[in-house]
């Protein structure tokens, strides 16, 4: 492992913080003005300022073991972390994520880990579903080849807190919602296992523009055999599509079928509008907000 300093640290003020300006003594203002006029002091101040902005993220170099198309604009990326056992072992819950840097990219990209934690331990690999966006670090990542080296931060976040919808016998209904690349941590959850087979009603509402943009279709059969009913929802389907159309929140509203809100949990990942609207619908139907899980 080697230690690198991240160039992208920013300090964010609390949105409700307030600051009242207070006048500085003229003597201090004069000294500040003189300092800024002196080019050597300006450079020193700039150096100090840059050092303050830097963080101490531990970056671990790791080679790509696979970069393959997963769907239109989406790529399956696998990274070999077998030489970094501590990093691999730190992936303990579905829904966790990390930062990834690629050579010459201006800033790191946050990526949810798509593979289940057991894959990290058994095979020493992290898998991701990456959306290639023009000009982004993700696009640069998807253009790399097997063997190219990237840098990974430590695993972050607590993931989906499944303990809040356990035991399975008590929370028989679990409604899962994902849009686009938001299916990535949902894959990790399903393949980690959350006792879907012991629950009476587990549904995955998975939204994409069309079937060409819907990743992991080759896994649907296995997911359904584990107890997850999959409801694909296409916002721009072709004329041959006979399934659900529009947005996942509308498809769910049409179906509803929540037999007991008090024994219902939900898992959400995807577009902000979707997560907000689905949350509002569920809460209005009596589902406890504490039983609606997100990974951030």
mmCIF file of C-alpha atoms in Angstrom:
data_model
loop_
_atom_site.group_PDB
_atom_site.id
_atom_site.type_symbol
_atom_site.label_atom_id
_atom_site.label_comp_id
_atom_site.label_asym_id
_atom_site.label_seq_id
_atom_site.Cartn_x
_atom_site.Cartn_y
_atom_site.Cartn_z
ATOM 1 C CA UNK A 1 0.000 0.000 0.000
ATOM 2 C CA UNK A 2 1.093 3.564 -0.552
ATOM 3 C CA UNK A 3 -0.207 6.772 0.876
ATOM 4 C CA UNK A 4 -1.403 9.464 -1.499
ATOM 5 C CA UNK A 5 -3.064 12.776 -0.757
ATOM 6 C CA UNK A 6 -6.432 13.346 -2.355
ATOM 7 C CA UNK A 7 -6.716 16.539 -4.423
ATOM 8 C CA UNK A 8 -10.483 16.724 -4.070
ATOM 9 C CA UNK A 9 -11.165 17.403 -0.430
ATOM 10 C CA UNK A 10 -13.702 20.165 0.157
ATOM 11 C CA UNK A 11 -15.099 21.489 3.383
ATOM 12 C CA UNK A 12 -18.882 21.778 3.452
ATOM 13 C CA UNK A 13 -20.657 24.024 5.901
ATOM 14 C CA UNK A 14 -23.812 22.835 7.593
ATOM 15 C CA UNK A 15 -26.751 24.194 5.568
ATOM 16 C CA UNK A 16 -28.238 25.809 8.657
ATOM 17 C CA UNK A 17 -25.012 27.368 9.900
ATOM 18 C CA UNK A 18 -24.978 31.152 10.197
ATOM 19 C CA UNK A 19 -22.015 33.469 10.474
ATOM 20 C CA UNK A 20 -22.031 37.121 11.492
ATOM 21 C CA UNK A 21 -19.246 39.237 10.038
ATOM 22 C CA UNK A 22 -17.135 40.998 12.632
ATOM 23 C CA UNK A 23 -14.810 43.857 11.715
ATOM 24 C CA UNK A 24 -11.080 43.187 11.993
ATOM 25 C CA UNK A 25 -8.730 45.762 13.527
ATOM 26 C CA UNK A 26 -7.120 47.980 10.913
ATOM 27 C CA UNK A 27 -3.638 46.812 11.923
ATOM 28 C CA UNK A 28 -4.523 43.227 11.019
ATOM 29 C CA UNK A 29 -6.134 44.312 7.769
ATOM 30 C CA UNK A 30 -2.980 46.233 6.824
ATOM 31 C CA UNK A 31 -0.806 43.184 7.526
ATOM 32 C CA UNK A 32 -3.076 40.969 5.444
ATOM 33 C CA UNK A 33 -2.940 43.465 2.583
ATOM 34 C CA UNK A 34 0.855 43.611 2.725
ATOM 35 C CA UNK A 35 1.078 39.829 2.776
ATOM 36 C CA UNK A 36 -1.121 39.550 -0.306
ATOM 37 C CA UNK A 37 0.974 42.141 -2.163
ATOM 38 C CA UNK A 38 4.171 40.183 -1.505
ATOM 39 C CA UNK A 39 4.449 37.442 -4.201
ATOM 40 C CA UNK A 40 6.632 35.195 -2.006
ATOM 41 C CA UNK A 41 4.141 35.369 0.827
ATOM 42 C CA UNK A 42 1.266 34.806 -1.586
ATOM 43 C CA UNK A 43 2.907 31.585 -2.742
ATOM 44 C CA UNK A 44 3.472 30.487 0.852
ATOM 45 C CA UNK A 45 -0.141 31.220 1.752
ATOM 46 C CA UNK A 46 -1.276 29.267 -1.310
ATOM 47 C CA UNK A 47 0.887 26.305 -0.274
ATOM 48 C CA UNK A 48 -0.523 26.330 3.247
ATOM 49 C CA UNK A 49 -4.064 26.629 1.886
ATOM 50 C CA UNK A 50 -3.513 23.655 -0.437
ATOM 51 C CA UNK A 51 -2.170 21.570 2.439
ATOM 52 C CA UNK A 52 -5.292 22.333 4.480
ATOM 53 C CA UNK A 53 -7.486 21.129 1.613
ATOM 54 C CA UNK A 54 -5.650 17.827 1.294
ATOM 55 C CA UNK A 55 -6.871 14.807 3.234
ATOM 56 C CA UNK A 56 -5.097 11.637 4.287
ATOM 57 C CA UNK A 57 -7.061 9.029 2.347
ATOM 58 C CA UNK A 58 -5.195 5.753 2.067
ATOM 59 C CA UNK A 59 -5.169 4.817 -1.619
ATOM 60 C CA UNK A 60 -4.529 1.185 -2.550
ATOM 61 C CA UNK A 61 -3.355 0.365 -6.094
ATOM 62 C CA UNK A 62 -5.143 -2.617 -7.643
ATOM 63 C CA UNK A 63 -5.331 -4.047 -11.185
ATOM 64 C CA UNK A 64 -8.458 -4.452 -13.260
ATOM 65 C CA UNK A 65 -9.361 -8.064 -13.902
ATOM 66 C CA UNK A 66 -12.345 -7.385 -16.150
ATOM 67 C CA UNK A 67 -13.948 -4.500 -18.055
ATOM 68 C CA UNK A 68 -16.929 -5.618 -20.130
ATOM 69 C CA UNK A 69 -20.165 -4.052 -21.405
ATOM 70 C CA UNK A 70 -23.078 -4.844 -19.082
ATOM 71 C CA UNK A 71 -25.781 -2.907 -20.941
ATOM 72 C CA UNK A 72 -26.001 0.214 -23.065
ATOM 73 C CA UNK A 73 -23.746 2.861 -21.392
ATOM 74 C CA UNK A 74 -23.095 0.482 -18.470
ATOM 75 C CA UNK A 75 -19.962 -1.546 -17.835
ATOM 76 C CA UNK A 76 -19.140 -4.461 -15.581
ATOM 77 C CA UNK A 77 -15.802 -3.708 -13.881
ATOM 78 C CA UNK A 78 -13.954 -6.186 -11.666
ATOM 79 C CA UNK A 79 -10.896 -5.207 -9.628
ATOM 80 C CA UNK A 80 -8.439 -7.664 -8.115
ATOM 81 C CA UNK A 81 -7.926 -6.874 -4.418
ATOM 82 C CA UNK A 82 -6.346 -10.215 -3.514
ATOM 83 C CA UNK A 83 -3.088 -8.423 -2.654
ATOM 84 C CA UNK A 84 -4.974 -6.130 -0.278
ATOM 85 C CA UNK A 85 -6.682 -8.554 2.140
ATOM 86 C CA UNK A 86 -7.495 -5.851 4.689
ATOM 87 C CA UNK A 87 -9.302 -3.826 2.047
ATOM 88 C CA UNK A 88 -11.182 -6.893 0.806
ATOM 89 C CA UNK A 89 -12.199 -7.843 4.343
ATOM 90 C CA UNK A 90 -13.517 -4.340 5.038
ATOM 91 C CA UNK A 91 -16.434 -4.954 2.673
ATOM 92 C CA UNK A 92 -18.894 -6.390 5.187
ATOM 93 C CA UNK A 93 -22.356 -5.146 4.155
ATOM 94 C CA UNK A 94 -24.270 -4.825 0.903
ATOM 95 C CA UNK A 95 -24.663 -1.184 -0.034
ATOM 96 C CA UNK A 96 -21.171 -0.051 0.927
ATOM 97 C CA UNK A 97 -19.128 2.019 -1.508
ATOM 98 C CA UNK A 98 -15.670 3.468 -2.062
ATOM 99 C CA UNK A 99 -13.776 6.064 -4.052
ATOM 100 C CA UNK A 100 -11.816 5.088 -7.144
ATOM 101 C CA UNK A 101 -9.059 7.022 -8.920
ATOM 102 C CA UNK A 102 -7.730 6.431 -12.407
ATOM 103 C CA UNK A 103 -4.545 7.890 -13.917
ATOM 104 C CA UNK A 104 -4.891 11.464 -15.222
ATOM 105 C CA UNK A 105 -8.542 11.793 -14.111
ATOM 106 C CA UNK A 106 -9.252 15.096 -12.340
ATOM 107 C CA UNK A 107 -11.076 13.632 -9.347
ATOM 108 C CA UNK A 108 -12.120 10.312 -7.797
ATOM 109 C CA UNK A 109 -15.452 8.669 -8.479
ATOM 110 C CA UNK A 110 -17.751 7.237 -5.799
ATOM 111 C CA UNK A 111 -18.877 3.720 -6.721
ATOM 112 C CA UNK A 112 -21.192 1.310 -4.915
ATOM 113 C CA UNK A 113 -19.821 -2.223 -4.720
ATOM 114 C CA UNK A 114 -22.035 -4.539 -6.762
ATOM 115 C CA UNK A 115 -20.587 -7.855 -5.641
ATOM 116 C CA UNK A 116 -21.631 -9.446 -2.338
ATOM 117 C CA UNK A 117 -19.133 -9.236 0.545
ATOM 118 C CA UNK A 118 -18.471 -12.976 0.390
ATOM 119 C CA UNK A 119 -16.979 -12.529 -3.089
ATOM 120 C CA UNK A 120 -14.426 -10.114 -1.665
ATOM 121 C CA UNK A 121 -13.362 -12.668 0.920
ATOM 122 C CA UNK A 122 -13.415 -15.826 -1.206
ATOM 123 C CA UNK A 123 -12.058 -14.506 -4.500
ATOM 124 C CA UNK A 124 -10.431 -11.218 -3.516
ATOM 125 C CA UNK A 125 -12.406 -9.161 -6.020
ATOM 126 C CA UNK A 126 -14.633 -6.090 -6.007
ATOM 127 C CA UNK A 127 -17.197 -5.828 -8.820
ATOM 128 C CA UNK A 128 -18.919 -2.645 -9.938
ATOM 129 C CA UNK A 129 -21.611 -1.576 -12.376
ATOM 130 C CA UNK A 130 -20.320 1.670 -13.858
ATOM 131 C CA UNK A 131 -22.270 4.165 -15.939
ATOM 132 C CA UNK A 132 -20.007 5.774 -18.529
ATOM 133 C CA UNK A 133 -20.701 9.516 -18.542
ATOM 134 C CA UNK A 134 -18.820 11.686 -21.040
ATOM 135 C CA UNK A 135 -15.914 13.547 -19.477
ATOM 136 C CA UNK A 136 -16.157 11.771 -16.133
ATOM 137 C CA UNK A 137 -13.786 9.561 -14.169
ATOM 138 C CA UNK A 138 -16.267 6.736 -14.806
ATOM 139 C CA UNK A 139 -15.777 7.142 -18.566
ATOM 140 C CA UNK A 140 -12.004 6.993 -18.115
ATOM 141 C CA UNK A 141 -12.390 3.855 -16.005
ATOM 142 C CA UNK A 142 -14.557 2.116 -18.595
ATOM 143 C CA UNK A 143 -11.933 2.838 -21.267
ATOM 144 C CA UNK A 144 -9.213 0.954 -19.349
ATOM 145 C CA UNK A 145 -8.167 -2.632 -20.044
ATOM 146 C CA UNK A 146 -7.506 -5.726 -17.993
ATOM 147 C CA UNK A 147 -4.269 -5.310 -16.039
ATOM 148 C CA UNK A 148 -4.459 -1.519 -15.858
ATOM 149 C CA UNK A 149 -4.005 -0.245 -12.315
ATOM 150 C CA UNK A 150 -6.440 2.014 -10.475
ATOM 151 C CA UNK A 151 -6.449 3.238 -6.874
ATOM 152 C CA UNK A 152 -9.129 2.452 -4.299
ATOM 153 C CA UNK A 153 -9.988 4.213 -1.072
ATOM 154 C CA UNK A 154 -11.084 2.282 2.006
ATOM 155 C CA UNK A 155 -14.629 0.914 1.893
ATOM 156 C CA UNK A 156 -17.113 3.477 3.208
ATOM 157 C CA UNK A 157 -20.617 3.571 4.642
ATOM 158 C CA UNK A 158 -22.701 1.192 6.716
ATOM 159 C CA UNK A 159 -24.578 -0.244 3.759
ATOM 160 C CA UNK A 160 -28.182 -1.423 4.042
ATOM 161 C CA UNK A 161 -29.058 -2.031 7.690
ATOM 162 C CA UNK A 162 -31.009 -5.244 7.184
ATOM 163 C CA UNK A 163 -31.310 -5.726 10.955
ATOM 164 C CA UNK A 164 -34.088 -3.120 10.860
ATOM 165 C CA UNK A 165 -36.297 -5.484 8.824
ATOM 166 C CA UNK A 166 -35.528 -8.692 10.683
ATOM 167 C CA UNK A 167 -36.487 -11.347 11.580
ATOM 168 C CA UNK A 168 -37.849 -12.408 8.197
ATOM 169 C CA UNK A 169 -40.911 -13.971 9.822
ATOM 170 C CA UNK A 170 -41.903 -10.599 11.276
ATOM 171 C CA UNK A 171 -41.253 -8.532 8.134
ATOM 172 C CA UNK A 172 -42.789 -10.718 5.466
ATOM 173 C CA UNK A 173 -43.057 -7.962 2.851
ATOM 174 C CA UNK A 174 -39.927 -6.272 1.502
ATOM 175 C CA UNK A 175 -40.284 -3.886 -1.436
ATOM 176 C CA UNK A 176 -37.081 -3.110 -3.321
ATOM 177 C CA UNK A 177 -36.747 -0.191 -5.752
ATOM 178 C CA UNK A 178 -33.841 0.518 -8.111
ATOM 179 C CA UNK A 179 -33.300 2.683 -11.168
ATOM 180 C CA UNK A 180 -30.425 2.638 -13.651
ATOM 181 C CA UNK A 181 -27.038 1.882 -12.118
ATOM 182 C CA UNK A 182 -28.733 1.985 -8.711
ATOM 183 C CA UNK A 183 -29.242 -1.743 -9.241
ATOM 184 C CA UNK A 184 -25.553 -2.174 -8.366
ATOM 185 C CA UNK A 185 -25.819 -2.300 -4.530
ATOM 186 C CA UNK A 186 -29.198 -4.053 -4.870
ATOM 187 C CA UNK A 187 -27.407 -6.898 -6.634
ATOM 188 C CA UNK A 188 -25.025 -7.058 -3.676
ATOM 189 C CA UNK A 189 -27.992 -7.222 -1.301
ATOM 190 C CA UNK A 190 -29.861 -9.953 -3.183
ATOM 191 C CA UNK A 191 -26.765 -12.104 -3.655
ATOM 192 C CA UNK A 192 -25.686 -11.584 -0.040
ATOM 193 C CA UNK A 193 -29.010 -13.034 1.017
ATOM 194 C CA UNK A 194 -31.530 -11.394 3.314
ATOM 195 C CA UNK A 195 -33.770 -14.406 3.838
ATOM 196 C CA UNK A 196 -35.989 -13.523 0.878
ATOM 197 C CA UNK A 197 -37.093 -17.147 0.675
ATOM 198 C CA UNK A 198 -38.448 -16.972 4.227
ATOM 199 C CA UNK A 199 -40.536 -13.885 3.476
ATOM 200 C CA UNK A 200 -43.994 -13.979 1.921
ATOM 201 C CA UNK A 201 -43.639 -11.071 -0.516
ATOM 202 C CA UNK A 202 -40.338 -9.704 -1.834
ATOM 203 C CA UNK A 203 -40.605 -7.547 -4.958
ATOM 204 C CA UNK A 204 -37.925 -5.724 -6.933
ATOM 205 C CA UNK A 205 -39.191 -2.806 -9.031
ATOM 206 C CA UNK A 206 -36.307 -2.198 -11.422
ATOM 207 C CA UNK A 207 -36.540 0.815 -13.713
ATOM 208 C CA UNK A 208 -34.585 1.509 -16.885
ATOM 209 C CA UNK A 209 -35.147 3.413 -20.119
ATOM 210 C CA UNK A 210 -35.417 0.206 -22.160
ATOM 211 C CA UNK A 211 -34.244 -3.397 -22.093
ATOM 212 C CA UNK A 212 -30.944 -2.428 -23.706
ATOM 213 C CA UNK A 213 -30.205 -0.275 -20.650
ATOM 214 C CA UNK A 214 -31.204 -2.906 -18.103
ATOM 215 C CA UNK A 215 -28.185 -4.651 -16.580
ATOM 216 C CA UNK A 216 -28.073 -8.066 -14.885
ATOM 217 C CA UNK A 217 -30.895 -9.630 -16.879
ATOM 218 C CA UNK A 218 -28.810 -12.802 -16.954
ATOM 219 C CA UNK A 219 -29.109 -12.925 -13.143
ATOM 220 C CA UNK A 220 -32.885 -12.545 -12.941
ATOM 221 C CA UNK A 221 -33.561 -16.285 -12.912
ATOM 222 C CA UNK A 222 -31.223 -16.845 -9.969
ATOM 223 C CA UNK A 223 -32.636 -13.842 -8.113
ATOM 224 C CA UNK A 224 -36.179 -15.131 -8.535
ATOM 225 C CA UNK A 225 -35.155 -18.594 -7.373
ATOM 226 C CA UNK A 226 -33.891 -16.965 -4.154
ATOM 227 C CA UNK A 227 -37.374 -15.556 -3.502
ATOM 228 C CA UNK A 228 -37.288 -12.133 -5.199
ATOM 229 C CA UNK A 229 -40.060 -11.358 -7.681
ATOM 230 C CA UNK A 230 -38.687 -9.013 -10.358
ATOM 231 C CA UNK A 231 -40.885 -6.319 -11.893
ATOM 232 C CA UNK A 232 -39.022 -4.624 -14.777
ATOM 233 C CA UNK A 233 -40.337 -1.132 -15.526
ATOM 234 C CA UNK A 234 -39.340 0.620 -18.765
ATOM 235 C CA UNK A 235 -39.780 4.359 -19.206
ATOM 236 C CA UNK A 236 -39.256 4.306 -23.005
ATOM 237 C CA UNK A 237 -40.066 0.768 -24.192
ATOM 238 C CA UNK A 238 -40.485 -0.284 -27.792
ATOM 239 C CA UNK A 239 -43.814 -1.454 -29.210
ATOM 240 C CA UNK A 240 -43.131 -5.102 -28.384
ATOM 241 C CA UNK A 241 -42.954 -4.480 -24.618
ATOM 242 C CA UNK A 242 -45.910 -5.876 -22.681
ATOM 243 C CA UNK A 243 -44.666 -5.319 -19.146
ATOM 244 C CA UNK A 244 -44.836 -2.291 -16.858
ATOM 245 C CA UNK A 245 -44.149 1.096 -18.436
ATOM 246 C CA UNK A 246 -43.374 4.519 -17.000
ATOM 247 C CA UNK A 247 -41.616 4.972 -13.668
ATOM 248 C CA UNK A 248 -41.217 2.500 -10.844
ATOM 249 C CA UNK A 249 -43.162 4.664 -8.393
ATOM 250 C CA UNK A 250 -46.153 4.679 -10.737
ATOM 251 C CA UNK A 251 -45.904 0.927 -11.321
ATOM 252 C CA UNK A 252 -45.831 0.333 -7.591
ATOM 253 C CA UNK A 253 -48.731 2.705 -6.933
ATOM 254 C CA UNK A 254 -50.803 0.766 -9.449
ATOM 255 C CA UNK A 255 -50.003 -2.562 -7.815
ATOM 256 C CA UNK A 256 -49.692 -1.572 -4.123
ATOM 257 C CA UNK A 257 -50.821 -4.798 -2.426
ATOM 258 C CA UNK A 258 -49.375 -4.031 0.977
ATOM 259 C CA UNK A 259 -51.251 -6.416 3.255
ATOM 260 C CA UNK A 260 -49.777 -5.142 6.540
ATOM 261 C CA UNK A 261 -47.753 -1.884 6.640
ATOM 262 C CA UNK A 262 -46.418 -2.737 10.098
ATOM 263 C CA UNK A 263 -44.710 -5.857 8.754
ATOM 264 C CA UNK A 264 -43.393 -4.160 5.603
ATOM 265 C CA UNK A 265 -39.856 -3.001 4.872
ATOM 266 C CA UNK A 266 -38.337 -1.357 1.811
ATOM 267 C CA UNK A 267 -34.935 -0.871 0.187
ATOM 268 C CA UNK A 268 -34.307 2.053 -2.187
ATOM 269 C CA UNK A 269 -31.433 2.996 -4.493
ATOM 270 C CA UNK A 270 -31.475 5.225 -7.545
ATOM 271 C CA UNK A 271 -32.641 8.607 -8.712
ATOM 272 C CA UNK A 272 -33.409 11.121 -5.967
ATOM 273 C CA UNK A 273 -36.904 11.846 -7.275
ATOM 274 C CA UNK A 274 -37.745 8.150 -7.249
ATOM 275 C CA UNK A 275 -36.496 7.576 -3.700
ATOM 276 C CA UNK A 276 -38.323 10.635 -2.392
ATOM 277 C CA UNK A 277 -41.621 9.786 -4.098
ATOM 278 C CA UNK A 278 -41.523 6.116 -3.123
ATOM 279 C CA UNK A 279 -40.728 7.060 0.472
ATOM 280 C CA UNK A 280 -43.724 9.431 0.544
ATOM 281 C CA UNK A 281 -46.013 6.746 -0.884
ATOM 282 C CA UNK A 282 -44.861 4.120 1.606
ATOM 283 C CA UNK A 283 -45.103 6.410 4.634
ATOM 284 C CA UNK A 284 -48.579 7.554 3.565
ATOM 285 C CA UNK A 285 -49.583 3.887 3.450
ATOM 286 C CA UNK A 286 -48.401 3.362 7.014
ATOM 287 C CA UNK A 287 -44.910 1.929 6.484
ATOM 288 C CA UNK A 288 -42.504 3.140 9.177
ATOM 289 C CA UNK A 289 -39.780 5.424 7.829
ATOM 290 C CA UNK A 290 -37.349 3.441 10.030
ATOM 291 C CA UNK A 291 -38.055 0.379 7.880
ATOM 292 C CA UNK A 292 -37.170 2.161 4.605
ATOM 293 C CA UNK A 293 -33.498 1.408 3.982
ATOM 294 C CA UNK A 294 -31.004 3.406 1.921
ATOM 295 C CA UNK A 295 -27.251 2.961 1.658
ATOM 296 C CA UNK A 296 -26.250 6.533 2.429
#
